[in-house]
Amino acid sequence: MSLTKRILLAMVLGVATGVLIHLIAPSEEHFLRAWLARGLFDGIGQVFIRSLTLLVVPLVFVSLVCGSASLGGHSRMGAMAGKTVALYLATTAVAITLALGIGQLVKPGEGIDMPGEVENFSPTEKPSIKDTLVNVFPSNPVEAMAEGSMLQIIVFALLLGLAISQSEHKASRYMQEFFNHLNTVVLKLVMILMHLAPYGVFCLLAKLFADLGWQAIADLALYFCTLLFVLLLHGLGTYTLLLKFLGRLSPRIFLRKMWPVMVFGFSTASSNATIPVTLRTVEKDLGVDNRVASFSVPLGATINMDGTAIMQGVATAFIAQVYAIDISLMGYLMVVLTATLASIGTAGVPGVGMITLAMVLQQAGLPVEGVALIIGVDRLLDMVRTAVNVTGDAMVSTVVANSEGMLDRKQFERPLESDNT
Ligand code: ASP
C-alpha cells in the first residue's frame, strides 16, 4: 500500500478507535482512557510530534541557505519575496472576509445564552509593531535556533546564503556543496519519519477522539458547522480559483498531492511541526524550485494562517451575536485588518489562534470573555484550520514559483510514483 494510503487509513482507524474508546469508557478513570489513550497512544503521539519538530530548525536553516546561496544576488529574489508576502496577506484577507460574511448570514450566535460565570480569560500583552519588526532580526543565531524563532532563522539563513554566493573565495563553493549534501541528508530523515507517520497519526487521533467532549460540540453545532463550511469553502474554492486563474494549474493534482500534508497538519494541529512534510511535498511532488520553497514554506507556516483567520472571523460574528452587540461596517473592516495582522502574529503551534482572537475581539470592542464560549470546541477545529493553513502555504508557494518560472510543470503533473515511498 502506498504511504499516502497508509497515512489516510491510519487517520480513519485512529478516529474510529478513539470514538470507540470514548463510547466504551465514558469515565476518565476507565483503564482504556487512562492507560491506553492517555498513556500509550499519547506517549507515542508526543514522540512523533517531537521528532517532527526536531527537524524543523535544521531543515529550514539548511534548505534556505542552499536556496539563497544559489539564488545569490539574483534580481528576482525581491520580486519573489514581495509576491509571496502579498499573496499571503491577500488570501488571509479574503479568508476573513468570507468568514465574517457567512457568519453574518448564518448567525450561529443567535439564541445562545450569554455565559454567566466565565473563567477569566486574560489576553497576553501584545508587543508593539516596532518591537515586532525589530525582533525579526536576530542578535544571536544560536539563540534564534534554540528558541525556534522562525523569522529570525529565515533572516540569518538568507544572509548566510547571500554571503556564500557573493564570496569569491573557493571555499564558498565547498560551503555550498556542504549545505547541499546536508540538505539531502535532512530530507532523508524527513522521509524516514514519514514512514513512521501512520503509527504517529493513528496514536494522536485515537487519543484525541477518546477524550473529545462531544457534548460541547453538540451545544455549539451551528458555530462548529459554519466554521467547517467556511474552511472547506476557502480550502476548496479560493485555492482552486487561484491555482486555476493565477497559475493555470490543475487544482485536482494539487489537492491530491497535498493530502498527506493536510493529514499531518490535521493530526498535529501545528503548521510548524508540519513544515518538514510541506517542504518535501512542495519541492519533490509539486515541483517547486528549492529557492522558492525554502523561503515561502517556513515563512508561510509563520505568517500565513488563513484557517486561523477564518476561525477568528466566524468567532467574532458569533460572539457579537451572543452579546447582541452591533459592529458597524467600519468595525468589520477593522476586524479584517486586525485578524490579518493577528494571523501573522499567530505561531504555528496548537491553540495559539484562540489567544490572538482576544486581540481581534478587543479591537472590535467585543468582550474578550466571549472566548470562553468557544474554547471547549476549539481543539478539533484547530486541527481542521491547521490543514487549511498548510494548504495555503503550499498553494502560494506553487503559484509564486510558477509565475517566476521556477516551477517544474512536468513534475507537478507527474503522478505520484507510489506516492514517493
Ligand atoms: N494551530 C494553528 C497552526 O499551527 C494555529 C492556530 O490557529 O492556533 O497553524
Tab-separated table of C-alpha atoms and ligand atoms in Angstrom:
chain	number	residue	atom	x	y	z
A	1	MET	CA	0.000	0.000	0.000
A	2	SER	CA	1.341	3.485	-0.786
A	3	LEU	CA	2.422	5.777	2.015
A	4	THR	CA	-0.410	8.257	1.408
A	5	LYS	CA	-2.977	5.487	1.639
A	6	ARG	CA	-1.384	4.129	4.801
A	7	ILE	CA	-1.449	7.575	6.427
A	8	LEU	CA	-5.097	8.055	5.464
A	9	LEU	CA	-6.018	4.602	6.699
A	10	ALA	CA	-4.233	5.328	9.985
A	11	MET	CA	-6.237	8.536	10.282
A	12	VAL	CA	-9.568	6.772	9.786
A	13	LEU	CA	-8.611	3.919	12.141
A	14	GLY	CA	-7.347	6.414	14.728
A	15	VAL	CA	-10.620	8.366	14.695
A	16	ALA	CA	-12.676	5.152	14.838
A	17	THR	CA	-10.614	3.724	17.715
A	18	GLY	CA	-10.846	6.989	19.646
A	19	VAL	CA	-14.613	7.252	19.220
A	20	LEU	CA	-14.977	3.604	20.245
A	21	ILE	CA	-12.911	4.133	23.389
A	22	HIS	CA	-14.990	7.212	24.186
A	23	LEU	CA	-18.174	5.158	23.902
A	24	ILE	CA	-16.934	2.135	25.835
A	25	ALA	CA	-15.203	4.182	28.513
A	26	PRO	CA	-17.093	7.397	29.227
A	27	SER	CA	-15.290	7.958	32.525
A	28	GLU	CA	-11.793	9.349	32.508
A	29	GLU	CA	-10.609	6.807	35.076
A	30	HIS	CA	-11.541	3.822	32.947
A	31	PHE	CA	-8.343	1.908	32.137
A	32	LEU	CA	-8.937	2.232	28.401
A	33	ARG	CA	-8.893	6.018	28.713
A	34	ALA	CA	-6.253	6.281	31.417
A	35	TRP	CA	-3.794	3.652	30.234
A	36	LEU	CA	-4.382	3.167	26.574
A	37	ALA	CA	-5.467	6.593	25.306
A	38	ARG	CA	-3.707	8.935	27.719
A	39	GLY	CA	-0.819	6.554	28.356
A	40	LEU	CA	0.329	4.583	25.352
A	41	PHE	CA	-1.301	6.499	22.486
A	42	ASP	CA	-0.473	9.889	23.939
A	43	GLY	CA	3.141	8.846	24.585
A	44	ILE	CA	3.726	7.603	21.037
A	45	GLY	CA	1.908	10.641	19.611
A	46	GLN	CA	4.116	13.010	21.596
A	47	VAL	CA	7.277	11.254	20.424
A	48	PHE	CA	6.049	11.596	16.845
A	49	ILE	CA	5.390	15.333	17.155
A	50	ARG	CA	8.695	15.895	18.920
A	51	SER	CA	10.606	14.121	16.173
A	52	LEU	CA	8.867	16.193	13.513
A	53	THR	CA	9.543	19.403	15.417
A	54	LEU	CA	13.144	18.341	15.877
A	55	LEU	CA	13.640	18.506	12.130
A	56	VAL	CA	12.101	21.929	11.629
A	57	VAL	CA	15.045	24.157	12.559
A	58	PRO	CA	17.789	22.173	10.796
A	59	LEU	CA	15.626	21.665	7.739
A	60	VAL	CA	14.525	25.278	7.365
A	61	PHE	CA	18.005	26.597	8.010
A	62	VAL	CA	19.907	24.242	5.707
A	63	SER	CA	17.327	24.344	2.957
A	64	LEU	CA	17.118	28.129	2.974
A	65	VAL	CA	20.903	28.564	2.968
A	66	CYS	CA	21.004	26.306	-0.122
A	67	GLY	CA	18.202	28.281	-1.736
A	68	SER	CA	19.588	31.726	-1.109
A	69	ALA	CA	23.163	30.684	-1.921
A	70	SER	CA	22.085	29.515	-5.347
A	71	LEU	CA	19.803	32.492	-5.829
A	72	GLY	CA	22.582	34.795	-4.742
A	73	GLY	CA	22.111	38.407	-5.617
A	74	HIS	CA	19.527	37.268	-8.200
A	75	SER	CA	17.417	40.285	-9.015
A	76	ARG	CA	14.233	38.178	-8.865
A	77	MET	CA	14.699	37.470	-5.179
A	78	GLY	CA	12.938	40.696	-4.179
A	79	ALA	CA	10.078	40.115	-6.626
A	80	MET	CA	9.613	36.560	-5.420
A	81	ALA	CA	9.579	37.593	-1.769
A	82	GLY	CA	7.223	40.503	-2.482
A	83	LYS	CA	4.742	38.332	-4.388
A	84	THR	CA	4.821	35.695	-1.674
A	85	VAL	CA	4.091	38.132	1.144
A	86	ALA	CA	1.424	39.951	-0.909
A	87	LEU	CA	-0.379	36.697	-1.720
A	88	TYR	CA	-0.181	35.550	1.893
A	89	LEU	CA	-1.794	38.759	3.070
A	90	ALA	CA	-4.385	38.866	0.287
A	91	THR	CA	-5.547	35.267	0.817
A	92	THR	CA	-5.832	35.867	4.553
A	93	ALA	CA	-7.925	38.986	3.979
A	94	VAL	CA	-10.212	37.026	1.610
A	95	ALA	CA	-10.476	34.256	4.201
A	96	ILE	CA	-11.572	36.553	7.000
A	97	THR	CA	-13.985	38.443	4.763
A	98	LEU	CA	-15.640	35.175	3.733
A	99	ALA	CA	-15.827	34.146	7.385
A	100	LEU	CA	-17.417	37.407	8.519
A	101	GLY	CA	-19.864	37.426	5.611
A	102	ILE	CA	-21.047	33.864	6.153
A	103	GLY	CA	-21.061	34.418	9.930
A	104	GLN	CA	-23.483	37.289	9.317
A	105	LEU	CA	-25.691	35.235	7.023
A	106	VAL	CA	-25.914	32.092	9.135
A	107	LYS	CA	-25.955	33.885	12.516
A	108	PRO	CA	-24.609	30.961	14.564
A	109	GLY	CA	-24.653	33.023	17.759
A	110	GLU	CA	-28.374	33.790	17.820
A	111	GLY	CA	-30.310	32.043	20.522
A	112	ILE	CA	-27.193	31.099	22.511
A	113	ASP	CA	-27.284	32.067	26.180
A	114	MET	CA	-24.733	34.528	27.368
A	115	PRO	CA	-22.242	32.926	29.722
A	116	GLY	CA	-22.984	33.604	33.364
A	117	GLU	CA	-19.839	32.903	35.282
A	118	VAL	CA	-16.949	32.569	32.914
A	119	GLU	CA	-13.399	31.894	33.867
A	120	ASN	CA	-11.398	34.976	33.389
A	121	PHE	CA	-9.640	34.769	30.081
A	122	SER	CA	-6.656	37.047	30.227
A	123	PRO	CA	-5.218	38.044	26.880
A	124	THR	CA	-1.463	38.150	26.658
A	125	GLU	CA	0.214	41.520	26.224
A	126	LYS	CA	0.862	42.180	22.574
A	127	PRO	CA	4.237	43.662	21.658
A	128	SER	CA	4.308	46.972	19.778
A	129	ILE	CA	4.689	46.999	15.989
A	130	LYS	CA	8.172	48.445	16.349
A	131	ASP	CA	9.277	45.638	18.680
A	132	THR	CA	7.752	43.055	16.396
A	133	LEU	CA	9.702	44.379	13.415
A	134	VAL	CA	12.955	44.753	15.355
A	135	ASN	CA	12.548	41.184	16.638
A	136	VAL	CA	12.667	39.807	13.122
A	137	PHE	CA	16.410	40.474	13.177
A	138	PRO	CA	18.387	38.061	15.342
A	139	SER	CA	21.154	39.267	17.609
A	140	ASN	CA	22.298	35.744	18.234
A	141	PRO	CA	21.736	32.995	15.642
A	142	VAL	CA	22.203	30.223	18.189
A	143	GLU	CA	19.541	31.705	20.423
A	144	ALA	CA	17.214	32.098	17.428
A	145	MET	CA	17.643	28.412	16.622
A	146	ALA	CA	17.375	27.290	20.225
A	147	GLU	CA	14.093	29.134	20.558
A	148	GLY	CA	12.885	28.166	17.100
A	149	SER	CA	12.201	31.798	16.129
A	150	MET	CA	11.336	31.130	12.537
A	151	LEU	CA	11.569	34.688	11.177
A	152	GLN	CA	14.983	35.204	12.784
A	153	ILE	CA	16.229	31.903	11.373
A	154	ILE	CA	14.946	32.913	7.937
A	155	VAL	CA	16.833	36.239	8.098
A	156	PHE	CA	20.073	34.593	9.226
A	157	ALA	CA	19.858	31.830	6.607
A	158	LEU	CA	19.154	34.355	3.844
A	159	LEU	CA	22.148	36.461	4.860
A	160	LEU	CA	24.474	33.479	5.155
A	161	GLY	CA	23.349	32.124	1.788
A	162	LEU	CA	23.824	35.515	0.193
A	163	ALA	CA	27.326	35.825	1.662
A	164	ILE	CA	28.245	32.355	0.401
A	165	SER	CA	27.079	33.225	-3.081
A	166	GLN	CA	28.922	36.546	-3.131
A	167	SER	CA	32.181	35.309	-1.682
A	168	GLU	CA	34.922	34.925	-4.278
A	169	HIS	CA	36.957	32.509	-2.194
A	170	LYS	CA	36.906	28.937	-3.464
A	171	ALA	CA	35.863	27.751	-0.016
A	172	SER	CA	32.450	29.230	-0.698
A	173	ARG	CA	31.872	26.572	-3.355
A	174	TYR	CA	32.668	23.900	-0.788
A	175	MET	CA	30.313	25.555	1.667
A	176	GLN	CA	27.553	25.487	-0.893
A	177	GLU	CA	28.210	21.818	-1.638
A	178	PHE	CA	28.331	21.058	2.066
A	179	PHE	CA	24.910	22.616	2.626
A	180	ASN	CA	23.508	20.829	-0.427
A	181	HIS	CA	24.678	17.473	0.923
A	182	LEU	CA	23.390	18.284	4.376
A	183	ASN	CA	20.041	19.173	2.837
A	184	THR	CA	19.842	15.770	1.159
A	185	VAL	CA	20.583	14.062	4.464
A	186	VAL	CA	17.988	16.062	6.406
A	187	LEU	CA	15.378	15.353	3.712
A	188	LYS	CA	16.241	11.667	4.065
A	189	LEU	CA	15.490	11.985	7.764
A	190	VAL	CA	12.125	13.529	6.911
A	191	MET	CA	11.423	10.558	4.665
A	192	ILE	CA	12.316	8.080	7.402
A	193	LEU	CA	9.930	9.859	9.723
A	194	MET	CA	7.184	9.874	7.123
A	195	HIS	CA	7.368	6.105	7.012
A	196	LEU	CA	6.597	6.045	10.716
A	197	ALA	CA	3.840	8.617	10.281
A	198	PRO	CA	0.923	6.156	10.071
A	199	TYR	CA	1.668	4.988	13.632
A	200	GLY	CA	2.068	8.538	14.928
A	201	VAL	CA	-1.095	9.750	13.193
A	202	PHE	CA	-3.075	6.769	14.493
A	203	CYS	CA	-1.993	7.357	18.099
A	204	LEU	CA	-2.571	11.132	18.011
A	205	LEU	CA	-6.081	10.790	16.633
A	206	ALA	CA	-7.077	7.828	18.813
A	207	LYS	CA	-6.048	9.731	21.957
A	208	LEU	CA	-7.799	12.894	20.862
A	209	PHE	CA	-11.088	11.348	19.857
A	210	ALA	CA	-11.155	9.227	23.013
A	211	ASP	CA	-11.028	12.448	25.027
A	212	LEU	CA	-13.145	14.719	22.873
A	213	GLY	CA	-16.066	16.433	24.547
A	214	TRP	CA	-18.844	15.612	22.094
A	215	GLN	CA	-21.471	17.329	24.186
A	216	ALA	CA	-19.693	20.678	23.883
A	217	ILE	CA	-19.656	20.263	20.110
A	218	ALA	CA	-23.356	19.369	20.028
A	219	ASP	CA	-24.154	22.509	22.042
A	220	LEU	CA	-22.344	24.712	19.555
A	221	ALA	CA	-23.273	22.726	16.469
A	222	LEU	CA	-24.161	25.730	14.329
A	223	TYR	CA	-20.937	27.575	15.137
A	224	PHE	CA	-18.988	24.389	14.521
A	225	CYS	CA	-20.654	23.636	11.173
A	226	THR	CA	-20.466	27.250	9.941
A	227	LEU	CA	-16.754	27.305	10.655
A	228	LEU	CA	-16.187	23.957	8.959
A	229	PHE	CA	-18.169	25.154	5.952
A	230	VAL	CA	-16.096	28.338	5.526
A	231	LEU	CA	-12.857	26.397	5.996
A	232	LEU	CA	-13.901	23.984	3.259
A	233	LEU	CA	-15.112	26.783	1.013
A	234	HIS	CA	-11.809	28.618	1.277
A	235	GLY	CA	-9.666	25.477	1.014
A	236	LEU	CA	-11.516	24.107	-1.986
A	237	GLY	CA	-12.966	27.282	-3.516
A	238	THR	CA	-10.500	30.153	-3.126
A	239	TYR	CA	-7.418	27.981	-3.576
A	240	THR	CA	-8.882	26.255	-6.600
A	241	LEU	CA	-9.675	29.588	-8.243
A	242	LEU	CA	-6.201	30.968	-7.543
A	243	LEU	CA	-4.460	27.869	-8.837
A	244	LYS	CA	-6.612	27.846	-11.964
A	245	PHE	CA	-6.597	31.538	-12.803
A	246	LEU	CA	-3.303	32.788	-11.398
A	247	GLY	CA	-1.266	29.692	-12.111
A	248	ARG	CA	-3.199	27.793	-14.814
A	249	LEU	CA	-2.502	24.706	-12.745
A	250	SER	CA	-4.751	21.749	-12.002
A	251	PRO	CA	-6.287	22.091	-8.520
A	252	ARG	CA	-7.122	18.390	-8.594
A	253	ILE	CA	-3.464	17.368	-8.904
A	254	PHE	CA	-2.506	19.922	-6.288
A	255	LEU	CA	-5.038	18.715	-3.737
A	256	ARG	CA	-4.299	15.069	-4.467
A	257	LYS	CA	-0.592	15.578	-3.806
A	258	MET	CA	-1.283	17.695	-0.747
A	259	TRP	CA	-3.340	15.012	1.012
A	260	PRO	CA	-0.541	13.703	3.234
A	261	VAL	CA	0.404	17.265	4.214
A	262	MET	CA	-3.192	18.015	5.186
A	263	VAL	CA	-3.346	14.844	7.270
A	264	PHE	CA	-0.119	15.867	9.036
A	265	GLY	CA	-1.480	19.361	9.664
A	266	PHE	CA	-4.742	17.880	10.906
A	267	SER	CA	-3.176	15.331	13.245
A	268	THR	CA	-0.531	17.617	14.721
A	269	ALA	CA	-2.591	20.873	14.723
A	270	SER	CA	0.726	22.606	14.112
A	271	SER	CA	1.865	24.315	10.909
A	272	ASN	CA	5.374	24.406	12.343
A	273	ALA	CA	5.612	20.714	13.028
A	274	THR	CA	4.284	20.082	9.521
A	275	ILE	CA	6.997	22.190	7.809
A	276	PRO	CA	9.246	19.197	7.001
A	277	VAL	CA	6.406	17.405	5.219
A	278	THR	CA	5.106	20.545	3.484
A	279	LEU	CA	8.579	21.452	2.256
A	280	ARG	CA	9.257	17.984	0.966
A	281	THR	CA	5.913	17.713	-0.827
A	282	VAL	CA	6.144	21.177	-2.340
A	283	GLU	CA	9.614	20.514	-3.711
A	284	LYS	CA	9.509	16.856	-4.634
A	285	ASP	CA	5.891	16.287	-5.621
A	286	LEU	CA	4.661	19.685	-6.764
A	287	GLY	CA	7.920	20.623	-8.491
A	288	VAL	CA	8.555	23.970	-6.796
A	289	ASP	CA	12.183	25.073	-7.018
A	290	ASN	CA	14.036	24.881	-3.707
A	291	ARG	CA	14.861	28.591	-3.972
A	292	VAL	CA	11.177	29.477	-3.728
A	293	ALA	CA	10.003	26.655	-1.457
A	294	SER	CA	12.725	27.037	1.167
A	295	PHE	CA	11.723	30.675	1.623
A	296	SER	CA	7.968	30.594	1.224
A	297	VAL	CA	7.058	27.446	3.157
A	298	PRO	CA	8.661	28.336	6.525
A	299	LEU	CA	7.567	31.948	6.106
A	300	GLY	CA	4.016	30.786	5.399
A	301	ALA	CA	3.973	28.483	8.418
A	302	THR	CA	4.849	31.543	10.477
A	303	ILE	CA	2.780	34.346	8.974
A	304	ASN	CA	0.119	32.815	6.738
A	305	MET	CA	-2.851	31.434	8.650
A	306	ASP	CA	-5.967	31.532	6.501
A	307	GLY	CA	-7.708	28.866	8.561
A	308	THR	CA	-6.975	30.728	11.776
A	309	ALA	CA	-8.266	33.981	10.286
A	310	ILE	CA	-11.472	32.176	9.281
A	311	MET	CA	-11.951	30.928	12.831
A	312	GLN	CA	-11.419	34.461	14.097
A	313	GLY	CA	-13.953	35.872	11.630
A	314	VAL	CA	-16.686	33.369	12.461
A	315	ALA	CA	-15.890	33.634	16.181
A	316	THR	CA	-16.131	37.435	16.071
A	317	ALA	CA	-19.517	37.304	14.346
A	318	PHE	CA	-20.644	34.591	16.769
A	319	ILE	CA	-19.600	36.462	19.915
A	320	ALA	CA	-21.108	39.729	18.645
A	321	GLN	CA	-24.400	37.889	18.105
A	322	VAL	CA	-24.376	36.192	21.509
A	323	TYR	CA	-23.784	39.511	23.263
A	324	ALA	CA	-26.139	41.263	20.816
A	325	ILE	CA	-23.527	43.892	20.027
A	326	ASP	CA	-23.791	45.560	16.675
A	327	ILE	CA	-20.465	46.059	14.940
A	328	SER	CA	-20.561	48.784	12.317
A	329	LEU	CA	-19.193	48.346	8.812
A	330	MET	CA	-16.110	50.234	9.945
A	331	GLY	CA	-15.851	47.781	12.827
A	332	TYR	CA	-15.887	44.873	10.384
A	333	LEU	CA	-13.162	46.465	8.285
A	334	MET	CA	-11.098	46.834	11.449
A	335	VAL	CA	-11.695	43.149	12.188
A	336	VAL	CA	-10.424	42.232	8.703
A	337	LEU	CA	-7.299	44.293	9.334
A	338	THR	CA	-6.599	43.078	12.853
A	339	ALA	CA	-7.345	39.444	12.048
A	340	THR	CA	-4.920	39.629	9.104
A	341	LEU	CA	-2.273	41.050	11.428
A	342	ALA	CA	-3.200	38.579	14.170
A	343	SER	CA	-2.696	35.721	11.749
A	344	ILE	CA	0.845	36.995	11.114
A	345	GLY	CA	1.410	37.035	14.853
A	346	THR	CA	-0.057	33.574	15.406
A	347	ALA	CA	2.679	30.995	15.864
A	348	GLY	CA	2.154	27.725	14.014
A	349	VAL	CA	1.527	25.669	17.123
A	350	PRO	CA	-1.700	24.260	18.559
A	351	GLY	CA	-4.232	26.626	20.056
A	352	VAL	CA	-2.481	29.952	19.538
A	353	GLY	CA	-5.245	31.225	17.264
A	354	MET	CA	-7.510	31.361	20.308
A	355	ILE	CA	-5.068	33.644	22.091
A	356	THR	CA	-4.719	36.070	19.213
A	357	LEU	CA	-8.515	36.048	18.884
A	358	ALA	CA	-8.548	38.052	22.106
A	359	MET	CA	-6.696	40.836	20.288
A	360	VAL	CA	-9.259	40.854	17.463
A	361	LEU	CA	-12.173	40.957	19.909
A	362	GLN	CA	-10.612	43.786	21.866
A	363	GLN	CA	-10.120	45.769	18.696
A	364	ALA	CA	-13.749	45.241	17.705
A	365	GLY	CA	-14.945	46.321	21.144
A	366	LEU	CA	-16.292	42.866	21.977
A	367	PRO	CA	-15.943	41.179	25.375
A	368	VAL	CA	-12.797	39.090	25.481
A	369	GLU	CA	-14.530	36.672	27.876
A	370	GLY	CA	-16.540	35.554	24.842
A	371	VAL	CA	-13.571	33.304	24.049
A	372	ALA	CA	-14.693	31.084	26.933
A	373	LEU	CA	-17.823	30.248	24.923
A	374	ILE	CA	-15.973	28.530	22.141
A	375	ILE	CA	-12.752	27.333	23.697
A	376	GLY	CA	-14.299	23.971	24.588
A	377	VAL	CA	-14.809	23.010	20.954
A	378	ASP	CA	-11.625	24.514	19.634
A	379	ARG	CA	-9.356	21.517	19.561
A	380	LEU	CA	-10.990	19.722	16.635
A	381	LEU	CA	-11.461	22.991	14.763
A	382	ASP	CA	-7.803	23.819	15.350
A	383	MET	CA	-6.893	20.634	13.528
A	384	VAL	CA	-9.063	21.455	10.522
A	385	ARG	CA	-7.864	25.060	10.321
A	386	THR	CA	-4.239	23.940	10.508
A	387	ALA	CA	-4.863	21.696	7.478
A	388	VAL	CA	-6.156	24.804	5.663
A	389	ASN	CA	-3.185	26.870	6.880
A	390	VAL	CA	-0.616	24.457	5.469
A	391	THR	CA	-2.521	24.049	2.193
A	392	GLY	CA	-2.499	27.839	1.798
A	393	ASP	CA	1.281	27.946	2.279
A	394	ALA	CA	1.839	25.314	-0.398
A	395	MET	CA	-0.654	26.932	-2.785
A	396	VAL	CA	1.064	30.335	-2.617
A	397	SER	CA	4.482	28.717	-2.952
A	398	THR	CA	3.345	26.861	-6.096
A	399	VAL	CA	1.655	29.882	-7.689
A	400	VAL	CA	4.628	32.181	-6.997
A	401	ALA	CA	7.122	29.606	-8.308
A	402	ASN	CA	5.020	29.234	-11.434
A	403	SER	CA	4.904	32.962	-12.048
A	404	GLU	CA	8.677	33.218	-11.607
A	405	GLY	CA	9.384	30.335	-13.984
A	406	MET	CA	10.606	28.259	-11.049
A	407	LEU	CA	8.003	25.509	-11.197
A	408	ASP	CA	8.762	22.251	-12.921
A	409	ARG	CA	5.355	21.759	-14.532
A	410	LYS	CA	6.226	18.247	-15.683
A	411	GLN	CA	6.968	17.260	-12.117
A	412	PHE	CA	3.763	18.954	-10.981
A	413	GLU	CA	1.716	16.932	-13.439
A	414	ARG	CA	3.605	13.671	-12.973
A	415	PRO	CA	1.533	11.151	-10.988
A	416	LEU	CA	2.973	10.193	-7.620
A	417	GLU	CA	5.255	7.190	-8.043
A	418	SER	CA	3.534	5.056	-5.481
A	419	ASP	CA	3.478	8.288	-3.502
A	420	ASN	CA	7.249	8.501	-3.468
A	421	THR	CA	7.794	5.943	-0.822
B	1	ASP	N1	-2.681	25.549	15.124
B	1	ASP	C1	-2.604	26.548	14.115
B	1	ASP	C2	-1.402	26.291	13.234
B	1	ASP	O1	-0.431	25.740	13.662
B	1	ASP	C3	-2.543	27.935	14.690
B	1	ASP	C4	-3.844	28.245	15.396
B	1	ASP	O2	-4.797	28.630	14.703
B	1	ASP	O3	-3.945	28.071	16.593
B	1	ASP	O4	-1.397	26.638	12.096
